[in-house]
XYZ file of N, CA and C in Angstrom:
624
model
N 167.002 57.687 106.370
C 167.910 57.134 104.956
C 168.535 58.096 104.233
N 170.027 57.973 104.229
C 170.860 58.899 103.678
C 170.648 59.165 102.302
N 170.568 60.373 101.763
C 170.727 60.327 100.437
C 171.649 60.869 99.640
N 171.718 60.257 98.487
C 173.183 60.609 97.572
C 172.722 61.634 96.576
N 173.032 62.939 96.755
C 172.652 63.913 95.708
C 173.604 63.848 94.553
N 174.545 63.235 94.375
C 175.242 62.954 93.016
C 174.516 62.080 92.450
N 175.002 62.095 90.891
C 174.336 61.084 90.325
C 175.049 59.713 90.126
N 174.277 58.626 90.070
C 175.006 57.402 90.229
C 174.401 56.793 88.886
N 175.461 56.101 88.158
C 174.968 55.443 86.833
C 174.410 54.161 87.301
N 173.383 53.897 86.616
C 172.644 52.626 86.746
C 172.824 51.570 85.537
N 172.575 50.504 85.946
C 173.117 49.168 84.955
C 171.626 48.277 84.895
N 170.873 48.948 84.027
C 169.419 47.958 83.833
C 169.503 46.881 83.228
N 169.210 45.578 83.872
C 169.373 44.688 83.537
C 168.471 43.438 83.929
N 167.876 42.399 82.996
C 167.138 41.268 83.567
C 167.607 40.364 84.414
N 167.937 41.044 85.575
C 168.461 40.250 87.053
C 168.283 41.103 88.003
N 168.147 40.689 89.350
C 167.982 41.027 90.614
C 169.329 40.874 91.270
N 169.961 41.824 91.808
C 171.261 41.553 92.726
C 170.993 41.894 93.872
N 171.168 40.998 94.889
C 171.279 41.366 96.278
C 172.624 41.744 97.046
N 172.199 42.440 98.123
C 173.773 42.540 98.970
C 174.315 41.282 99.075
N 175.814 41.256 99.081
C 176.724 40.370 98.950
C 176.568 39.217 98.080
N 175.731 39.701 97.130
C 175.923 38.726 95.761
C 176.731 38.973 94.862
N 177.236 37.955 94.186
C 178.063 38.114 93.219
C 177.566 37.788 91.653
N 177.876 38.709 90.937
C 177.282 38.971 89.380
C 178.399 38.809 88.630
N 178.747 37.827 87.432
C 179.691 37.779 86.384
C 178.799 38.785 85.274
N 179.568 39.615 84.785
C 178.881 40.698 83.811
C 180.087 40.730 82.667
N 179.273 40.446 81.355
C 179.887 40.434 79.722
C 179.423 41.700 79.190
N 180.409 42.846 79.144
C 179.908 44.049 78.567
C 180.474 44.275 77.386
N 179.794 44.552 76.209
C 180.260 45.263 75.179
C 179.630 46.528 74.475
N 178.706 46.975 74.958
C 177.914 47.999 74.601
C 178.810 49.048 74.877
N 179.058 49.953 73.966
C 180.212 51.038 74.019
C 179.714 52.048 75.342
N 178.226 52.367 75.687
C 177.614 53.032 76.482
C 178.012 52.440 77.926
N 177.870 51.394 77.976
C 178.407 50.637 79.211
C 179.678 50.399 79.335
N 180.420 50.384 78.399
C 182.140 50.271 78.430
C 182.650 51.707 79.260
N 182.029 52.780 78.536
C 182.450 54.017 78.994
C 182.094 54.238 80.288
N 180.612 53.956 80.716
C 180.314 53.778 82.140
C 181.516 53.158 83.112
N 181.707 51.972 82.680
C 182.368 51.438 83.937
C 183.978 51.617 83.647
N 184.089 52.636 82.491
C 185.483 52.910 82.927
C 185.303 54.138 83.631
N 184.697 54.846 83.648
C 184.868 55.964 84.573
C 184.269 55.293 86.069
N 183.727 54.352 86.346
C 183.667 54.168 87.489
C 184.714 53.511 88.015
N 185.503 52.518 87.220
C 186.880 52.319 87.806
C 187.764 53.309 88.035
N 187.800 54.273 86.992
C 188.819 55.430 86.926
C 188.370 56.070 88.466
N 187.245 56.451 88.584
C 186.878 57.285 90.137
C 186.626 56.691 91.012
N 186.814 55.202 91.052
C 186.445 54.185 92.028
C 185.038 54.487 92.680
N 183.845 54.777 91.809
C 182.568 54.943 91.726
C 181.937 53.759 91.696
N 180.921 53.461 92.696
C 180.277 52.360 92.839
C 178.819 52.827 91.620
N 177.954 51.477 90.844
C 177.066 51.923 90.039
C 175.843 50.922 90.774
N 175.037 51.082 90.217
C 173.594 50.486 90.705
C 172.749 49.583 89.583
N 172.740 48.493 90.146
C 172.053 47.371 88.981
C 170.913 47.411 89.431
N 169.716 47.354 88.591
C 168.446 47.459 88.688
C 167.827 46.771 87.687
N 166.733 46.024 88.049
C 166.002 45.211 86.990
C 165.077 45.754 86.519
N 165.346 45.350 84.916
C 164.268 46.207 84.039
C 163.051 45.794 84.193
N 162.214 47.253 84.605
C 160.641 46.947 84.473
C 159.973 47.128 83.307
N 160.316 47.774 82.148
C 159.968 47.912 80.805
C 161.544 48.232 79.950
N 161.305 47.496 78.942
C 162.132 47.651 77.910
C 163.291 46.770 77.593
N 164.181 46.915 77.034
C 165.410 45.592 77.191
C 166.712 46.205 77.635
N 167.704 45.446 77.484
C 169.099 45.734 77.784
C 169.762 46.367 76.982
N 169.227 46.179 75.573
C 170.402 46.773 74.667
C 169.134 47.803 73.973
N 170.108 49.030 73.392
C 168.993 49.850 72.718
C 168.691 51.265 73.546
N 167.332 51.608 73.244
C 166.902 52.728 74.163
C 167.177 52.319 75.697
N 167.212 53.295 76.535
C 167.397 53.232 77.828
C 165.972 52.501 78.495
N 166.081 51.499 79.283
C 164.996 50.780 79.912
C 164.483 51.597 80.984
N 163.371 51.129 81.324
C 162.699 51.806 82.651
C 162.821 50.752 83.704
N 163.718 51.198 84.809
C 164.281 50.271 85.745
C 163.455 50.482 86.940
N 163.169 49.430 87.673
C 162.541 49.297 89.071
C 162.855 50.338 89.929
N 162.184 50.810 90.948
C 162.732 51.925 91.687
C 163.705 51.424 92.896
N 163.717 49.917 92.862
C 164.956 49.734 94.359
C 165.735 48.767 93.548
N 167.007 49.147 93.750
C 168.183 48.417 93.290
C 169.136 48.079 94.269
N 170.214 47.735 93.765
C 171.592 47.589 94.894
C 172.699 48.138 94.125
N 173.503 48.904 95.046
C 175.031 49.050 95.006
C 175.812 48.383 94.491
N 176.594 48.452 93.767
C 177.671 47.334 93.313
C 179.075 48.006 93.208
N 180.127 46.940 93.484
C 181.623 47.369 93.361
C 182.342 46.487 92.869
N 183.166 46.682 91.676
C 183.979 45.980 90.969
C 184.849 45.054 91.804
N 184.938 43.646 91.781
C 186.065 43.150 92.363
C 187.013 42.398 91.706
N 186.567 42.055 90.313
C 187.589 41.596 89.260
C 187.133 42.135 87.999
N 188.192 42.286 86.713
C 187.640 42.503 85.530
C 188.834 42.407 84.612
N 188.699 42.135 83.293
C 189.521 41.541 82.288
C 189.022 41.913 80.902
N 189.680 42.180 80.094
C 189.500 42.616 78.815
C 190.521 41.855 77.827
N 190.103 40.519 77.690
C 191.225 39.474 76.817
C 190.955 39.593 75.336
N 189.412 39.974 75.092
C 188.967 40.502 73.644
C 188.556 41.856 73.649
N 189.379 42.550 72.795
C 189.089 44.107 72.589
C 187.606 44.632 72.078
N 187.303 45.367 73.178
C 185.860 45.781 73.276
C 184.708 44.944 74.150
N 185.299 43.736 74.827
C 184.472 42.955 75.490
C 185.352 42.865 76.963
N 184.163 43.658 78.071
C 184.843 43.604 79.588
C 184.376 42.623 79.900
N 185.242 41.655 80.740
C 184.619 40.638 81.451
C 184.621 41.179 83.095
N 183.707 41.293 83.851
C 183.538 41.619 85.174
C 183.117 40.814 86.132
N 183.545 40.973 87.435
C 182.606 40.190 88.658
C 182.456 41.169 89.460
N 181.310 41.652 89.538
C 180.960 42.687 90.398
C 180.202 42.050 91.937
N 180.009 42.482 93.162
C 179.531 42.472 94.432
C 178.521 43.359 94.769
N 177.343 42.835 95.151
C 176.192 44.103 95.661
C 177.042 44.388 97.178
N 176.368 45.467 97.488
C 176.815 46.002 98.546
C 175.497 46.595 99.086
N 174.809 47.719 99.047
C 173.599 48.388 99.567
C 172.751 48.350 98.779
N 171.219 48.274 99.162
C 170.239 48.391 98.520
C 169.984 49.952 98.537
N 169.152 50.432 97.491
C 168.858 51.923 97.231
C 167.555 52.127 96.988
N 166.988 53.155 96.913
C 165.843 53.521 96.054
C 166.244 54.839 95.065
N 165.304 54.684 94.049
C 165.665 55.761 93.029
C 164.994 56.765 93.551
N 165.230 57.876 93.809
C 164.543 59.235 94.065
C 164.247 60.064 92.718
N 164.943 60.289 92.047
C 164.928 61.005 90.385
C 166.263 60.276 89.627
N 165.708 60.233 88.545
C 166.603 59.590 87.486
C 166.690 60.600 86.054
N 167.405 60.493 85.132
C 167.715 60.956 83.736
C 168.367 60.005 82.874
N 168.151 60.212 81.764
C 168.521 59.879 80.590
C 169.759 60.709 79.547
N 171.243 60.090 79.721
C 171.902 60.904 79.001
C 171.808 60.672 77.427
N 172.392 61.357 76.595
C 172.299 61.758 75.421
C 172.627 60.097 74.970
N 173.700 58.958 75.251
C 173.724 57.864 74.811
C 173.032 56.721 75.154
N 171.779 57.208 75.857
C 170.790 56.509 76.471
C 171.233 55.806 77.671
N 172.270 56.087 78.343
C 172.716 55.552 79.873
C 171.736 56.452 80.868
N 171.496 55.542 81.690
C 170.672 56.030 82.957
C 171.444 56.437 84.210
N 171.275 57.666 84.665
C 171.726 58.086 86.204
C 170.492 58.393 86.942
N 171.087 58.061 88.509
C 169.867 58.453 89.408
C 170.486 59.054 90.682
N 169.553 59.998 91.322
C 169.779 60.401 92.529
C 168.904 59.482 93.439
N 169.617 58.875 94.524
C 169.195 57.562 95.172
C 169.180 57.873 96.824
N 168.327 57.245 97.384
C 168.226 57.314 98.998
C 168.626 55.757 99.397
N 169.920 55.501 100.307
C 170.423 54.235 100.510
C 169.060 53.416 101.803
N 169.103 52.221 101.430
C 167.994 51.813 102.308
C 168.960 51.015 103.180
N 168.717 51.320 104.651
C 169.631 50.705 105.652
C 169.608 49.069 105.668
N 170.807 48.492 105.995
C 170.803 47.080 105.991
C 169.871 46.519 106.876
N 169.649 45.077 106.786
C 168.758 44.716 108.113
C 169.365 44.613 109.095
N 168.867 44.453 110.033
C 169.262 44.448 111.508
C 169.688 42.995 112.060
N 170.909 42.862 112.417
C 170.998 41.419 112.894
C 170.187 40.989 113.951
N 170.247 39.760 114.335
C 169.580 39.095 115.335
C 169.959 37.750 115.905
N 169.686 37.166 116.680
C 170.212 35.990 117.339
C 169.225 34.902 116.452
N 169.963 33.658 115.928
C 169.437 32.949 115.003
C 168.237 32.085 115.768
N 167.166 31.783 115.166
C 166.113 31.189 115.387
C 166.371 29.820 114.637
N 165.025 29.060 114.805
C 165.280 27.688 114.275
C 164.593 27.868 112.935
N 164.314 28.795 112.643
C 163.793 28.901 110.907
C 165.185 29.389 110.549
N 165.842 30.148 111.025
C 167.180 30.803 110.216
C 168.108 29.393 110.267
N 168.285 28.382 111.583
C 169.285 27.824 111.620
C 168.794 26.557 110.606
N 167.537 26.542 110.379
C 167.191 25.312 109.547
C 167.682 25.693 108.051
N 167.521 26.942 107.648
C 167.516 27.467 106.453
C 169.237 27.581 105.952
N 169.654 27.946 106.990
C 171.218 28.082 106.871
C 172.187 26.681 106.990
N 171.416 25.902 107.478
C 171.870 24.569 107.469
C 171.781 23.697 105.935
N 170.567 23.851 105.593
C 170.126 23.446 104.213
C 171.337 24.350 103.290
N 171.299 25.539 103.333
C 171.788 26.453 102.407
C 173.356 26.001 102.086
N 173.863 25.534 103.313
C 175.252 25.109 103.435
C 175.706 23.895 102.818
N 174.533 23.063 102.696
C 174.754 21.855 102.020
C 174.720 22.123 100.295
N 173.567 23.240 100.031
C 173.684 23.521 98.523
C 174.924 23.717 98.446
N 175.111 24.992 99.028
C 176.494 25.824 98.346
C 177.904 24.799 98.427
N 177.761 23.961 99.554
C 178.876 22.713 99.444
C 178.909 21.790 98.209
N 177.658 21.668 98.005
C 177.388 20.763 96.517
C 177.945 21.731 95.410
N 177.659 23.294 95.160
C 177.736 23.748 94.346
C 179.229 24.080 93.911
N 180.065 24.327 94.978
C 181.333 24.199 94.868
C 182.153 22.977 94.457
N 181.636 21.966 95.260
C 182.203 20.503 94.828
C 182.101 20.270 93.183
N 181.184 20.688 92.851
C 180.669 20.332 91.333
C 181.383 21.190 90.449
N 181.566 22.350 90.939
C 182.203 23.356 90.301
C 183.956 23.342 90.171
N 184.319 22.768 91.225
C 185.807 22.541 91.205
C 186.192 21.342 90.462
N 185.124 20.204 90.719
C 185.468 19.068 89.636
C 185.540 19.060 88.331
N 184.293 19.972 87.978
C 184.183 20.414 86.248
C 185.268 21.331 85.994
N 185.823 22.243 86.668
C 186.975 23.373 85.910
C 187.846 23.418 86.842
N 188.172 22.677 88.135
C 189.576 22.881 88.540
C 190.029 23.981 88.717
N 191.245 24.271 88.672
C 192.048 25.883 89.274
C 191.414 27.036 88.592
N 190.214 26.572 87.419
C 189.390 27.853 86.473
C 188.556 27.967 87.428
N 188.094 27.332 88.185
C 186.823 27.328 88.823
C 186.772 28.815 89.670
N 185.729 29.628 89.710
C 185.390 30.795 89.938
C 183.819 30.713 90.890
N 184.153 30.732 92.144
C 182.994 30.564 93.002
C 181.951 31.597 92.941
N 180.795 31.371 93.082
C 179.735 32.418 92.626
C 179.223 32.885 93.783
N 180.099 32.609 94.812
C 179.719 33.247 96.474
C 180.827 33.827 96.731
N 181.008 35.077 97.303
C 181.844 36.083 97.988
C 182.224 35.187 99.480
N 183.241 35.467 99.937
C 183.695 35.311 100.882
C 184.053 36.496 102.065
N 183.470 35.995 103.295
C 183.296 34.845 103.880
C 181.574 34.431 103.792
N 181.721 33.452 103.885
C 180.241 32.394 103.801
C 179.707 32.893 105.374
N 178.168 33.757 105.232
C 177.874 34.310 106.733
C 176.522 33.453 107.098
N 176.847 32.119 107.146
C 175.620 31.431 107.549
C 174.861 32.122 108.934
N 175.662 33.064 109.622
C 174.888 33.301 111.116
C 174.412 34.597 110.928
N 173.924 35.068 109.649
C 173.133 36.110 109.376
C 171.899 35.734 108.443
N 170.735 36.022 109.192
C 169.741 36.064 108.412
C 169.238 36.443 107.295
N 170.056 37.598 107.277
C 169.666 38.488 105.576
C 170.708 37.878 104.805
N 171.808 37.311 105.248
C 173.003 36.881 104.274
C 171.935 35.421 103.881
N 171.665 34.576 104.606
C 171.279 33.449 104.350
C 169.704 33.322 103.310
N 168.867 34.505 103.711
C 167.847 34.912 103.088
C 168.126 35.432 101.248
N 169.377 36.177 101.458
C 169.598 36.958 100.123
C 170.158 35.503 99.010
N 171.055 34.587 99.843
C 171.331 33.771 98.980
C 170.548 32.569 98.218
N 169.404 32.345 99.362
C 168.222 31.572 98.716
C 167.636 32.352 97.664
N 167.399 33.672 98.015
C 166.620 34.340 96.896
C 167.306 34.537 95.520
N 168.731 34.234 95.267
C 169.570 34.067 94.472
C 169.358 32.836 93.572
N 169.270 31.797 94.537
C 169.199 30.366 94.058
C 167.770 29.770 93.705
N 167.126 30.166 94.240
C 165.836 29.393 93.974
C 164.948 29.796 92.461
N 164.477 28.636 91.915
C 163.816 29.065 90.661
C 162.696 30.097 90.829
N 162.737 30.993 90.962
C 161.455 31.985 91.077
C 161.607 32.997 90.072
N 160.650 33.633 89.766
C 160.481 34.344 88.791
C 161.367 35.790 88.950
N 161.441 36.609 88.200
C 162.419 37.694 88.569
C 161.549 39.086 89.293
N 159.876 38.915 89.047
C 159.324 40.234 89.795
C 159.446 39.620 91.654
N 159.171 38.276 91.295
C 159.420 37.945 92.796
C 160.413 37.921 93.478
N 161.819 37.926 92.934
C 162.909 38.204 93.549
C 162.798 39.659 93.932
N 162.458 40.498 93.139
C 162.424 42.195 93.127
C 161.462 42.213 94.296
N 160.424 41.630 94.654
C 159.464 41.695 95.747
C 160.517 41.458 97.044
N 161.096 40.504 96.949
C 161.833 40.166 97.966
C 163.309 40.961 98.509
N 163.648 41.698 97.340
C 164.801 42.482 97.625
C 164.271 43.477 98.277
N 162.538 43.965 98.108
C 162.313 45.374 98.269
C 161.897 45.171 100.100
N 161.788 43.982 100.473
C 161.348 44.029 101.728
C 162.482 44.254 102.917
N 161.955 45.275 103.685
C 162.849 45.996 104.732
C 163.299 45.168 105.708
N 162.365 43.909 106.006
C 162.875 43.283 107.235
C 163.789 41.562 106.526
N 165.121 41.573 107.209
C 165.582 40.373 106.549
C 164.907 38.874 106.923
N 164.399 39.106 108.016
C 163.820 38.156 108.864
C 162.380 37.698 108.007
N 161.726 38.683 107.632
C 160.350 38.511 106.928
C 160.860 37.736 105.525
N 161.868 38.268 104.801
C 162.667 37.680 103.766
C 162.818 36.177 103.924
N 163.468 35.700 105.004
C 163.732 34.383 105.302
C 162.455 33.782 105.754
N 161.448 34.284 106.186
C 160.394 33.646 106.610
C 159.548 33.019 105.139
N 159.789 33.675 104.042
C 158.890 33.576 103.048
C 159.859 32.392 102.146
N 161.064 32.679 102.041
C 161.992 31.621 101.899
C 161.864 30.076 102.572
N 161.515 30.152 103.872
C 161.345 29.088 104.674
C 160.069 28.348 103.907
N 158.902 28.893 103.981
C 157.831 28.689 103.411
C 157.895 27.989 102.218
N 158.715 28.564 101.297
C 158.899 27.947 99.741
C 159.581 26.743 100.076
N 160.800 26.408 100.782
C 161.478 25.360 101.161
C 160.583 24.323 101.590
N 159.759 24.450 102.563
C 158.809 23.911 103.253
C 157.839 23.365 101.930
N 156.957 24.143 101.072
C 156.285 23.698 100.215
C 156.760 23.007 98.878
N 158.196 23.441 98.877
C 158.661 22.163 97.616
C 159.470 21.217 98.117
N 159.298 20.846 99.466
C 159.722 19.584 100.421
C 161.537 19.649 99.875
N 162.205 21.020 100.025
C 163.483 20.894 100.114
C 163.932 20.642 101.552
N 163.343 21.111 102.441
C 163.696 20.732 103.858
C 162.164 20.320 104.330
């Protein structure tokens, strides 16, 4: 796993971001506005990490050890001091060491976690993918009906139903499960194992 010896900005949040996932952000704290300006200026990614203890505002929170790198795909500042962002998860990472800056921002040196290896779709994959397609189509149709041309899809393109990891990641974002459970799923190194757990959940709750 390659290590990044430079310091990466961290954004501790009460959410878990998966590779390929889309996250809208509304940022107004000065420290994070400064951080994001630097990221945009230097075309630098930042890491989204689930808060282990603490809060999103105030003193620096303690993050979980594994998070997801992101890149900014859209931004807007219609109101002074309020930055609206749309970011997309890219690759998971493990925090090797971290530090707290004077303004209570977090930075970390990280080790990147290799992407899940692709494989031929099996029956579990195909069933989860076909059901996911129905769910995504329903979300998209309702969103377009409600918001028209202003509708912004919560999914990035292209949709990758042929990828077990992508299908598992999207289910992990959609399902109503606790944040700690999402974090444990993010930490799994095998995308097919993640999908197998999702499949069991879908069976138990009679979704498939």
